[in-house]
Every structure is written in structure tokens, then in C-alpha cells.
XYZ file of C-alpha atoms in Angstrom:
616
model
C 8.365 215.507 94.445
C 9.490 213.671 91.253
C 10.052 210.538 93.276
C 6.369 210.310 94.028
C 5.188 210.518 90.429
C 5.319 206.771 89.695
C 3.008 206.205 92.675
C 0.616 208.804 91.415
C 0.520 207.345 87.945
C -0.389 203.927 89.288
C -3.196 205.374 91.378
C -4.798 207.261 88.478
C -7.088 205.548 86.002
C -5.379 204.713 82.690
C -8.396 205.717 80.610
C -8.511 209.261 81.993
C -4.763 209.649 81.637
C -4.631 208.464 78.015
C -7.590 210.628 77.055
C -5.885 213.754 78.358
C -2.639 212.860 76.468
C -4.471 212.318 73.174
C -6.391 215.554 73.612
C -3.213 217.593 74.049
C -1.043 215.811 71.413
C -1.634 218.513 68.778
C -0.810 221.378 71.079
C 2.461 223.264 70.969
C 5.456 222.631 73.178
C 4.432 225.499 75.463
C 1.057 223.904 76.001
C 2.728 220.598 76.765
C 4.896 222.261 79.378
C 1.913 223.994 81.040
C -0.098 220.783 80.946
C 2.781 218.860 82.489
C 3.020 221.448 85.252
C -0.674 221.224 85.999
C -0.432 217.432 86.041
C 2.479 217.570 88.412
C 0.622 219.921 90.749
C -2.489 217.801 90.708
C -0.549 214.550 91.171
C 1.232 216.033 94.147
C -2.169 216.733 95.823
C -3.262 213.184 95.143
C -0.166 211.842 96.846
C -0.983 213.600 100.142
C -4.597 212.515 99.916
C -3.836 208.876 99.218
C -1.102 208.682 101.851
C 1.360 206.618 99.865
C 4.470 205.004 101.148
C 6.927 207.424 102.665
C 4.335 210.289 102.943
C 3.349 211.988 106.226
C -0.429 212.552 106.816
C -1.202 216.135 108.021
C -3.062 216.835 111.260
C -6.801 217.272 110.455
C -7.126 219.839 113.290
C -4.273 221.980 112.017
C -6.618 224.380 110.219
C -8.608 224.929 113.424
C -5.454 225.667 115.404
C -4.313 228.130 112.775
C -7.729 229.819 112.833
C -7.553 230.206 116.605
C -4.068 231.682 116.438
C -5.233 234.141 113.803
C -8.233 235.125 115.923
C -6.063 235.654 119.001
C -3.623 237.746 116.980
C -6.414 239.968 115.667
C -7.911 240.341 119.172
C -4.525 241.361 120.571
C -4.151 243.985 117.864
C -7.632 245.300 118.607
C -6.925 245.590 122.348
C -3.646 247.408 121.724
C -5.342 249.832 119.340
C -8.137 250.534 121.859
C -5.704 251.175 124.705
C -3.707 253.531 122.530
C -6.788 255.631 121.641
C -8.356 255.697 125.114
C -5.220 256.892 126.848
C -4.166 255.626 130.240
C -6.036 252.764 131.845
C -8.808 253.789 134.208
C -9.152 252.074 137.540
C -12.125 249.744 137.483
C -14.763 249.818 140.192
C -14.842 246.707 142.379
C -17.486 244.198 141.372
C -20.585 244.128 143.524
C -20.448 240.411 144.058
C -16.891 240.281 145.243
C -16.126 238.722 148.587
C -16.591 242.040 150.365
C -19.890 242.619 148.546
C -21.207 239.200 149.503
C -20.259 239.731 153.125
C -22.061 243.071 153.116
C -25.187 241.457 151.664
C -25.067 238.781 154.351
C -24.884 241.439 157.048
C -27.839 243.349 155.603
C -29.902 240.177 155.316
C -29.085 239.145 158.875
C -30.068 242.558 160.248
C -33.359 242.547 158.324
C -34.165 239.104 159.773
C -33.570 240.347 163.281
C -30.396 238.366 163.931
C -27.911 239.546 166.559
C -24.129 239.924 166.444
C -22.140 237.269 168.294
C -19.217 239.058 169.959
C -17.095 235.904 170.191
C -17.274 234.845 166.535
C -18.056 238.253 165.044
C -20.915 236.792 162.969
C -24.647 237.373 163.031
C -26.624 234.483 164.479
C -30.330 233.750 164.867
C -31.546 234.511 168.401
C -32.749 231.548 170.402
C -36.304 231.781 171.793
C -37.580 229.689 174.637
C -40.935 227.941 174.585
C -42.086 230.034 177.541
C -41.373 233.282 175.711
C -43.272 232.006 172.689
C -46.301 230.993 174.769
C -46.368 234.441 176.356
C -46.102 236.240 173.029
C -48.700 233.908 171.488
C -51.245 234.637 174.197
C -50.612 238.365 173.804
C -51.017 238.241 170.028
C -54.223 236.182 170.200
C -53.056 233.069 168.338
C -55.664 230.292 168.448
C -53.187 227.517 169.370
C -50.760 228.885 172.008
C -47.669 226.887 172.639
C -47.385 225.544 169.081
C -44.137 226.695 167.532
C -44.506 228.379 164.165
C -41.218 228.427 162.194
C -39.928 231.716 160.825
C -42.503 233.697 162.804
C -41.696 236.762 164.866
C -43.764 238.890 167.176
C -45.676 241.803 165.707
C -43.619 244.325 167.672
C -40.393 243.259 165.995
C -42.177 242.668 162.715
C -43.478 246.216 162.406
C -39.953 247.581 162.436
C -39.414 246.119 158.962
C -42.467 247.843 157.428
C -40.718 251.064 156.496
C -42.404 251.701 153.136
C -44.548 254.804 153.392
C -47.870 255.421 151.690
C -46.361 257.957 149.299
C -43.629 255.524 148.267
C -46.215 252.841 147.622
C -48.250 255.194 145.424
C -45.210 255.810 143.221
C -44.435 252.076 142.997
C -48.096 251.267 142.319
C -48.273 253.769 139.442
C -45.105 252.346 137.907
C -46.319 248.755 138.303
C -49.652 249.494 136.617
C -47.812 250.767 133.554
C -45.944 247.457 133.209
C -47.249 244.929 130.711
C -46.069 241.567 132.010
C -46.191 240.221 135.591
C -42.414 239.769 135.587
C -42.041 243.506 135.037
C -44.299 244.157 138.036
C -42.189 241.868 140.199
C -39.087 243.750 139.103
C -40.714 247.060 140.087
C -41.678 245.626 143.473
C -38.157 244.281 143.977
C -36.582 247.635 143.210
C -38.882 249.266 145.747
C -37.797 246.842 148.469
C -39.888 243.746 149.159
C -38.611 243.464 152.734
C -39.994 246.898 153.527
C -43.610 246.191 152.540
C -46.388 245.565 155.055
C -49.039 242.807 154.686
C -51.528 245.377 153.376
C -49.164 246.445 150.604
C -48.314 242.796 149.884
C -52.010 242.034 149.366
C -52.325 244.926 146.933
C -49.225 243.729 145.095
C -50.768 240.276 144.653
C -53.908 241.871 143.246
C -51.889 243.856 140.689
C -50.016 240.698 139.697
C -53.318 238.881 139.219
C -54.611 241.616 136.935
C -51.463 241.456 134.825
C -51.777 237.677 134.535
C -55.346 238.092 133.323
C -54.486 240.882 130.881
C -51.753 238.910 129.086
C -53.812 235.664 129.269
C -51.106 233.463 130.738
C -51.552 229.719 130.452
C -51.023 227.342 133.360
C -47.369 226.724 132.513
C -46.548 230.428 132.531
C -48.476 230.891 135.767
C -46.461 228.043 137.267
C -43.333 230.066 136.521
C -44.787 233.005 138.452
C -45.545 230.743 141.419
C -41.940 229.526 141.491
C -40.598 233.071 141.562
C -39.074 233.819 145.007
C -40.482 237.360 144.920
C -44.007 236.012 144.558
C -43.310 233.478 147.304
C -42.169 236.289 149.592
C -45.442 238.207 149.095
C -47.539 235.099 149.718
C -45.504 234.137 152.781
C -45.853 237.610 154.246
C -49.640 237.666 153.894
C -50.027 234.125 155.193
C -47.831 234.827 158.233
C -49.890 237.920 159.057
C -53.130 235.949 158.625
C -51.935 233.135 160.884
C -51.031 235.614 163.602
C -54.371 237.388 163.109
C -52.460 240.635 162.877
C -54.518 243.785 163.237
C -52.216 245.447 160.726
C -53.594 243.139 158.027
C -56.852 244.777 156.969
C -59.822 242.817 155.675
C -59.764 244.458 152.253
C -56.074 243.581 151.846
C -56.803 239.941 152.755
C -59.504 239.822 150.058
C -57.101 241.309 147.531
C -54.496 238.690 148.403
C -57.078 235.895 148.029
C -58.168 237.173 144.626
C -54.602 237.541 143.346
C -53.621 234.118 144.659
C -56.701 232.581 143.028
C -55.880 234.065 139.637
C -52.185 233.159 139.663
C -52.295 229.751 141.370
C -55.638 228.503 140.111
C -56.392 224.865 140.833
C -52.734 223.845 140.708
C -51.281 224.953 144.035
C -51.220 227.103 147.171
C -54.180 225.278 148.704
C -52.772 225.576 152.236
C -52.151 229.307 151.807
C -55.665 229.824 150.447
C -57.129 227.987 153.447
C -55.238 230.216 155.913
C -56.314 233.417 154.173
C -59.954 232.333 153.827
C -60.101 231.382 157.512
C -58.701 234.784 158.396
C -61.267 236.705 156.338
C -64.134 234.567 157.676
C -63.727 236.260 161.069
C -64.335 239.726 159.648
C -67.000 239.176 156.973
C -69.140 241.989 158.354
C -66.340 244.437 157.559
C -66.204 243.359 153.918
C -67.501 245.483 151.085
C -69.689 243.996 148.322
C -66.717 243.916 145.956
C -64.613 242.045 148.522
C -67.329 239.436 149.044
C -67.703 238.850 145.310
C -63.972 238.660 144.592
C -63.349 236.267 147.472
C -66.192 233.950 146.494
C -65.102 233.925 142.848
C -61.471 233.198 143.763
C -62.413 230.195 145.894
C -64.768 228.840 143.219
C -62.189 229.217 140.445
C -59.710 227.229 142.581
C -62.253 224.540 143.555
C -61.506 225.433 147.159
C -64.468 224.747 149.454
C -64.418 226.577 152.799
C -67.639 225.874 154.687
C -66.854 228.353 157.469
C -66.429 231.270 155.100
C -69.628 230.559 153.169
C -71.517 230.106 156.413
C -70.425 233.625 157.299
C -71.521 234.768 153.835
C -74.988 233.341 154.490
C -75.319 235.262 157.746
C -74.027 238.398 156.030
C -76.549 238.066 153.176
C -79.527 237.208 155.366
C -78.958 240.051 157.808
C -78.021 242.795 155.370
C -80.068 241.691 152.385
C -77.012 242.128 150.115
C -77.412 245.871 150.218
C -75.047 247.676 147.874
C -74.687 244.728 145.474
C -75.371 245.105 141.765
C -76.623 242.442 139.364
C -73.115 241.288 138.410
C -72.029 240.799 142.021
C -75.254 238.950 142.846
C -74.786 236.616 139.907
C -71.141 235.924 140.777
C -71.893 235.159 144.427
C -74.694 232.748 143.527
C -72.547 231.020 140.910
C -69.666 230.508 143.349
C -72.019 229.080 145.976
C -73.598 226.666 143.490
C -70.290 225.629 141.924
C -68.743 224.730 145.287
C -72.003 223.192 146.574
C -71.935 225.264 149.726
C -74.929 226.050 151.915
C -76.899 228.849 150.253
C -80.036 229.310 152.335
C -79.043 232.715 153.616
C -77.789 233.802 150.196
C -81.104 232.884 148.550
C -82.957 234.920 151.159
C -80.553 237.797 150.619
C -81.124 237.683 146.841
C -84.873 237.762 147.402
C -84.547 240.837 149.626
C -82.176 242.461 147.175
C -84.520 241.979 144.211
C -87.443 243.542 146.068
C -85.490 246.480 147.519
C -83.291 247.636 144.633
C -83.190 251.430 144.446
C -85.446 252.775 141.698
C -88.022 249.980 141.914
C -91.160 249.432 143.930
C -91.019 247.356 147.084
C -92.514 243.877 147.181
C -93.401 241.608 144.278
C -93.670 244.438 141.755
C -90.181 245.598 142.661
C -88.841 242.064 142.134
C -90.333 241.941 138.627
C -88.860 245.316 137.778
C -85.424 244.213 138.981
C -85.517 240.963 137.005
C -86.643 242.768 133.855
C -83.493 244.898 134.024
C -81.182 241.867 134.068
C -79.303 240.979 130.899
C -79.773 237.671 129.124
C -76.428 236.220 130.231
C -77.113 237.219 133.838
C -80.519 235.538 133.730
C -78.917 232.322 132.466
C -76.200 232.243 135.134
C -78.508 233.262 137.981
C -81.204 230.707 137.112
C -78.593 227.937 136.666
C -77.000 228.801 140.016
C -80.310 228.702 141.871
C -81.263 225.412 140.225
C -77.875 223.840 141.073
C -77.542 224.824 144.738
C -77.322 221.943 147.167
C -80.382 220.596 148.993
C -82.632 222.261 146.355
C -82.710 225.484 148.381
C -82.642 227.495 145.178
C -84.727 225.158 143.045
C -87.700 225.509 145.393
C -87.251 229.227 146.004
C -89.670 231.971 145.093
C -87.008 234.038 143.387
C -86.240 231.249 140.869
C -89.952 230.896 140.118
C -90.152 234.610 139.369
C -86.999 234.557 137.236
C -88.142 231.536 135.244
C -91.553 233.028 134.603
C -89.832 236.063 133.122
C -87.525 233.871 130.991
C -90.518 232.004 129.552
C -92.426 235.207 128.816
C -92.355 236.923 125.427
C -90.118 239.688 126.695
C -87.666 237.169 128.140
C -87.626 235.051 124.980
C -86.851 238.170 122.958
C -83.645 238.650 125.013
C -82.341 235.257 123.941
C -83.634 234.974 120.381
C -82.665 238.430 119.118
C -79.580 239.152 121.217
C -76.326 238.273 119.457
C -74.309 238.575 122.662
C -75.830 235.359 124.026
C -73.135 232.691 123.758
C -73.344 228.933 123.616
C -72.345 228.675 127.281
C -75.346 230.793 128.268
C -77.709 228.604 126.241
C -76.175 225.488 127.836
C -76.952 226.859 131.287
C -80.478 227.663 130.178
C -80.927 224.133 128.841
C -79.759 222.528 132.085
C -82.020 224.811 134.102
C -85.005 223.918 131.921
C -84.374 220.188 132.365
C -83.870 220.586 136.122
C -87.109 222.562 136.543
C -89.131 220.188 134.381
C -87.878 217.188 136.397
C -88.697 218.803 139.755
C -92.030 219.076 141.540
C -92.119 222.857 141.512
C -92.861 225.324 138.742
C -93.712 222.632 136.203
C -96.211 224.821 134.407
C -93.527 227.263 133.189
C -91.830 225.731 130.165
C -89.588 227.305 127.570
C -91.232 228.070 124.214
C -90.472 225.543 121.481
C -88.271 227.913 119.446
C -86.074 228.821 122.418
C -85.923 225.233 123.651
C -84.816 224.076 120.208
C -82.072 226.713 120.151
C -80.848 225.624 123.594
C -80.941 221.946 122.620
C -78.884 222.576 119.496
C -76.327 224.558 121.484
C -76.139 221.752 124.049
C -75.534 219.169 121.324
C -72.873 221.281 119.590
C -70.767 221.709 122.718
C -70.007 217.992 122.976
C -66.344 217.311 122.395
C -64.768 214.072 121.188
C -64.596 211.630 124.091
C -61.335 211.249 125.985
C -61.044 207.956 127.865
C -58.674 208.089 130.828
C -56.687 205.222 132.288
C -59.081 205.263 135.237
C -62.095 204.660 132.985
C -60.251 201.930 131.095
C -59.495 200.209 134.374
C -63.160 200.223 135.405
C -64.181 198.968 131.948
C -61.661 196.135 132.222
C -63.193 195.099 135.540
C -66.668 195.022 133.964
C -65.329 192.833 131.162
C -63.733 190.593 133.775
C -67.145 190.311 135.465
C -68.889 189.498 132.176
C -71.071 192.630 132.097
C -72.222 194.175 128.829
C -71.632 197.907 128.749
C -71.280 200.876 126.419
C -68.684 203.596 126.838
C -69.332 207.294 126.146
C -73.050 206.795 125.574
C -75.553 209.668 125.257
C -78.158 209.540 128.026
C -80.668 212.327 128.755
C -78.560 214.763 126.738
C -75.399 213.942 128.699
C -72.403 211.908 127.646
C -71.929 209.273 130.345
C -68.765 207.286 130.954
C -70.201 203.767 131.130
C -73.802 202.667 130.525
C -75.244 199.310 131.596
C -78.424 199.474 129.509
C -79.769 196.077 130.563
C -80.073 197.074 134.224
C -80.449 200.851 133.741
C -77.272 201.843 135.589
C -74.846 204.632 134.698
C -71.287 204.418 136.018
C -69.699 207.836 136.374
C -65.915 207.611 136.647
C -65.058 210.893 138.385
C -61.507 212.194 138.468
C -60.102 214.982 140.653
C -61.676 217.788 138.586
C -65.145 216.688 139.722
C -64.409 217.382 143.404
C -63.159 220.165 145.633
C -59.396 220.093 145.896
C -59.283 220.407 149.684
C -62.257 218.230 150.744
C -62.178 214.591 149.727
C -65.378 213.359 148.078
C -67.038 216.805 147.948
C -68.568 216.863 144.447
C -68.947 220.167 142.617
C -72.179 221.671 141.341
C -71.910 220.557 137.712
C -71.249 216.967 138.804
C -74.195 216.859 141.231
C -76.518 218.437 138.671
C -75.627 215.771 136.113
C -76.272 213.019 138.644
C -79.645 214.491 139.621
C -80.783 214.863 136.011
C -79.766 211.285 135.194
C -81.749 210.065 138.197
C -84.721 212.139 137.083
C -84.491 210.449 133.662
C -84.984 207.057 135.331
C -81.387 205.833 135.558
C -79.487 204.658 138.610
C -76.162 206.436 139.044
C -73.104 204.630 140.389
C -70.363 207.270 140.925
C -66.836 205.930 141.398
C -64.267 208.429 142.657
C -60.648 207.933 141.766
C -59.614 208.336 145.413
C -61.884 205.410 146.364
C -60.865 203.245 143.442
C -57.225 203.581 144.369
C -57.891 201.935 147.723
C -58.719 198.676 145.927
C -55.537 196.688 145.542
C -56.222 193.832 143.119
C -58.757 192.574 140.596
C -60.778 190.645 143.167
C -61.228 193.697 145.398
C -62.285 195.863 142.467
C -64.770 193.342 141.083
C -66.227 192.733 144.553
C -66.729 196.463 145.064
C -68.424 196.944 141.685
C -70.655 193.914 142.295
C -71.594 195.164 145.765
C -72.460 198.583 144.331
C -74.642 197.145 141.571
C -76.449 194.891 144.040
C -77.065 197.842 146.368
C -78.585 199.896 143.532
C -80.801 196.960 142.525
C -82.086 196.680 146.098
C -82.574 200.429 146.527
C -79.762 200.727 149.069
C -76.823 203.103 149.377
C -73.559 202.202 147.716
C -71.137 200.828 150.338
C -68.132 202.902 151.268
C -64.593 201.652 150.936
C -62.752 201.401 154.239
C -59.090 200.296 154.087
C -58.443 197.254 156.240
C -55.289 196.120 157.990
C -54.616 193.679 155.167
C -54.802 196.558 152.708
C -52.425 198.653 154.806
C -49.882 195.870 155.048
C -50.149 195.022 151.366
C -50.056 198.605 150.092
C -47.721 200.364 152.479
C -45.673 197.539 153.939
C -43.859 196.946 150.677
C -41.182 199.423 149.716
C -41.607 198.687 146.016
C -42.492 201.842 144.080
C -44.938 199.921 141.886
C -47.161 199.134 144.877
C -47.976 202.662 145.930
C -51.459 203.475 147.160
C -53.473 206.026 149.032
C -52.143 209.487 148.205
C -50.249 208.263 145.136
C -53.367 207.671 143.020
C -52.363 210.259 140.433
C -49.048 208.489 139.813
C -50.290 204.923 139.462
C -50.048 203.066 136.208
C -53.004 201.547 134.413
C -54.190 198.124 135.475
C -52.219 195.348 133.784
C -54.607 192.456 134.345
């Protein structure tokens, strides 16, 4: 290493070197020798670092390779020590998912699906069914559309052979599932019990238990989306839907209602609309067999999903008018009325049923006195929801009813005011409903003499003003505003009119433009506005304004700026002349322009929720 010292000395700074020499000049010879050794050792390190002439640069990954070798050596020593202490090696059990295990699983799956063994190939294959056999089995099973092939459907005779879970087994599984905390734990319990062995009735009860677990842990929409994507949940839904489509007698009405309620809680507004439609159509045929709890749960599930089924609610009206809602309590009555008003379904029979129920409740006198006694027993929150529901029902069937007049007279009385002024359980949402009901009644031609006292009205008005959130302007509203600017109209966005925050206000001509997105309509019926949306429109009209609602599904049919401005101008002219707003009908030019081009930027029709904002 002495040959490298001259190189090291040239690379070091002269000042540092001279300072160290002068500092050690008074030391003894032993100190000089030790200092020289330290210098030599340090200079040698600097040579490798600087990579001088004739030096070899080490591999930077050498330390990692050495560390790996050391780790492998230690692991080998550990394995040898473990084998020495445990004695002779024990023969391991074959893994479940070996080739033989996978083949066995395939055989079990094929047998459970009803496949048959092909003697030539030695494999299980799906049996081929002819159209004639399917038409015969369809007519025997009572399917509404015979001759239409339904994929993955089997006859009930073969289907029943798979339902091997007994009632006692289900009781044990049910008790274990109720002790679980999270829905995933319930699905694991159901899977261990054997999902392929459950009947549609048990599947409906399983969906109800899952819905309760989702509610108890307060899952958000993203977590509920994970439950919907679970194949075990999909199996339960598919089983109930298949039984409902075949109108199977083994699928009881109560189990169908349980499946609807569980599906409504887990799916919400996001998905499973087709499955909900099949189940609701199935239960509409047997409404008379439903219990009060089944009616309430089914109506609430459909309303929470924004799923409007006119056939089912028509059956509810007949059920309520004939039976008078016998066996219902105040909570079930309130929930049924709210669901009917929220979905804007026909409620004539339900209003008559509520009137009969209020006059015939056990423990009260019959007639008008019995109705007053029943209403006096209602809680403040129930009075708010029931009065709002009756005032919001379509065609003013509830607004002009006798039962609403009686309820509102009680609310305006001293005893009714005491329930709202002194009760701490009354929330802001209840006062908001009471405020909307008061405005709706005051703007109507009936029951004008009954007005809320000033103190209660002030409390409701303050609660209504406090619930306003900061405005959120969507791309859809910005697009409509841009068209108005293009037309030269003066407008104001997010204005306060009659207590409501409106999207766009044209003050000069007294017109309110309501830009309504998908949340304002039923998810399965295009253009069917919900109760809150219709109530807002009616109250704005009662305040003297003309309402111009623009649905996002209609706006998407307009292709360019000229079409949009022409539609807005035609709508404003129609309102000025007292005419109806013209409907948008796609023409052949629109079809060729929108759908004839394969460019992804020119999508229309069903792609409204994926379109970009207008770039004019």
C-alpha cells in the first residue's frame, strides 16, 4: 500500500495536512508512530474511495450478496436444528388444492348443477334441453311468457333436490349469524353452512340478516358496494330472483318481502334495479297474504331505492281500502304514507285506509271522536311525517283529505304546539317537514283557516333556513347557464325564492329554471319526479313563479349549442303564452349525428352521466 501514498497526499488538502503535522510535532516518537499508522490507514481508505490509477473499484452490491448468504446460512442452521429436535420427518397431508383436489371440486360442482357424466369422454357435461321440453315445463310451472328461454334456469322438480338444508340446521346457522358483527362474518357463516343447499325462503331470510348487519355497522356506499360484488351475496340474490321469475310456490310471500328489504338496504340506489323489479312484481301478486310488517318493509325498501313500481302500489291501495289497514300501528302507517308520497304513487286507497284506521283503532271511540283520540296519541315526529306525506301525495289526494284536515287542526291547537315547542326530541328534519306542510296548506284552497301559531312558525322557519347547505353547481347547471349567456338572458344562480334555493332565476320574466339530475327522479322510470321535487315545483308556482324543469336525460338529447338554445327559447315562449313546455323527440338527424359516429366524444342517449361539460 506504500505505493499509493503519493497519490493520497496529492488528493488531501495541504492546509489540513500541515495543521496535523504541527499539532503533533511536540509529541514523542511513539505518538509519531501511532499517528503515522492512523494516517496510513485513513489514506488507504481514501485511495479506494477516490479510485486512483491502478485501483479496482469494489462491487456496490457486494454487501447485499454477503447479507443474503449469511441469511441463508442461518436459515439452514435453523432447519437442521428443528429437524434434529422433532425427530423423523412426518409425512405431510396432500394439499386440498392439488390437481386431485381440483378435479374433485369440479365433480361436486357439476353434480350440484345437475350435469350428467359423458361415458365417452368421462367428463361431466351440461344436459341439452330442447325448446319443446322447455315450453312444456314452462306451461306446467305457470311462467307468464312460455317459450322464452331463461338461462341457468331449471325446473322446480330438479331444483328442489338441491334444497337439503333442514329447518333445524337453519336455526343453528341463524343463531350463529346473528352473533356476528360484520356482514362479511355472516356471509362466512352462510358459506360454511352450504349456500347451495339453501332454499329461496332461507335465502330471503339470509338477505334480511345481512341488511340488519349493514345497518348496525353503518356501512357507507363504498363498503356496501363491496358486499354487492361478493359472489356469496350474488348467489343469494340470484336464487331469490330465479324463484320469483318462475313464480315458485316454494318461495313464500314473507320471504320475498325479506329479500326485498335486505336488497334495498344493501344495494340502495346504486344497483340491482332489475332484481328489485322482479321481486316486487312477484310480491304484487300476493299482497293479500302480506302482514302489516311485510307491507311496511317492502314500501320502505322501494322508496329508499327510488324504485317506483305502479303495480305493487296499486295492489297496496286495494289492500288498504278493503282492509282498512287493520293491524297497523302508527309507525307502520307513517312509513307507508311516506313511501307513497316519496315515490309519487297513487294513494287514494291508502288515504281511505288511513281514515278508517284512525277511526277504528282499538281503545278509541268509533267515528270522528275516535279519530281525534288516535291523532292525539301520535308523537310529534309522526305528526310531522304523516302531515308532510299527505300534503305531498300526487294529484292532491292527501292535501284535500279529511284526515289531513283533522291532523292539521290538532297540530295548530295548544296541545299540538306543546308537542313541538317543549319536546327536545323534535329534530330539524321534523320542523322542515312541518314548514313545508304549512306552506303547502296555506297555498291551497282547503283548510286555509288553520294556521300555525307565530311562535311555532318562527321556529320552523329558522330550522328551514339553517338546513341550507353551501350551493354545489354541477356541470349540467353550468351548461344551462352558458346557454342562457349565449342567448343574452340575465339570470341569477342559486337564488332564494319562496324559502327554496333555486338553480337559475330569471327575475325579469318571473321564471325559475330547475336543473334536475338523476336524484330527482325514480331510477327505473324516466321522467318520474319524486315527491320532494314535485312539492318544490308546486310551492314555487303557488308563490307566483313559472317553473321550467329541465331533466338531464332530456338535455342530453340536444346535440349542439343551436339545439339547446332553441329548446330553452321554445320553453320560455311556451311559459309566457301559458302553454306546456314542448317535449324533446330525437330526430333522424340526431340519431345519425349522435350514434352514427364511432368517436367516444360524441356519445349520447344513455351516456349522459359520462359526458363532459359543454366546451362552447
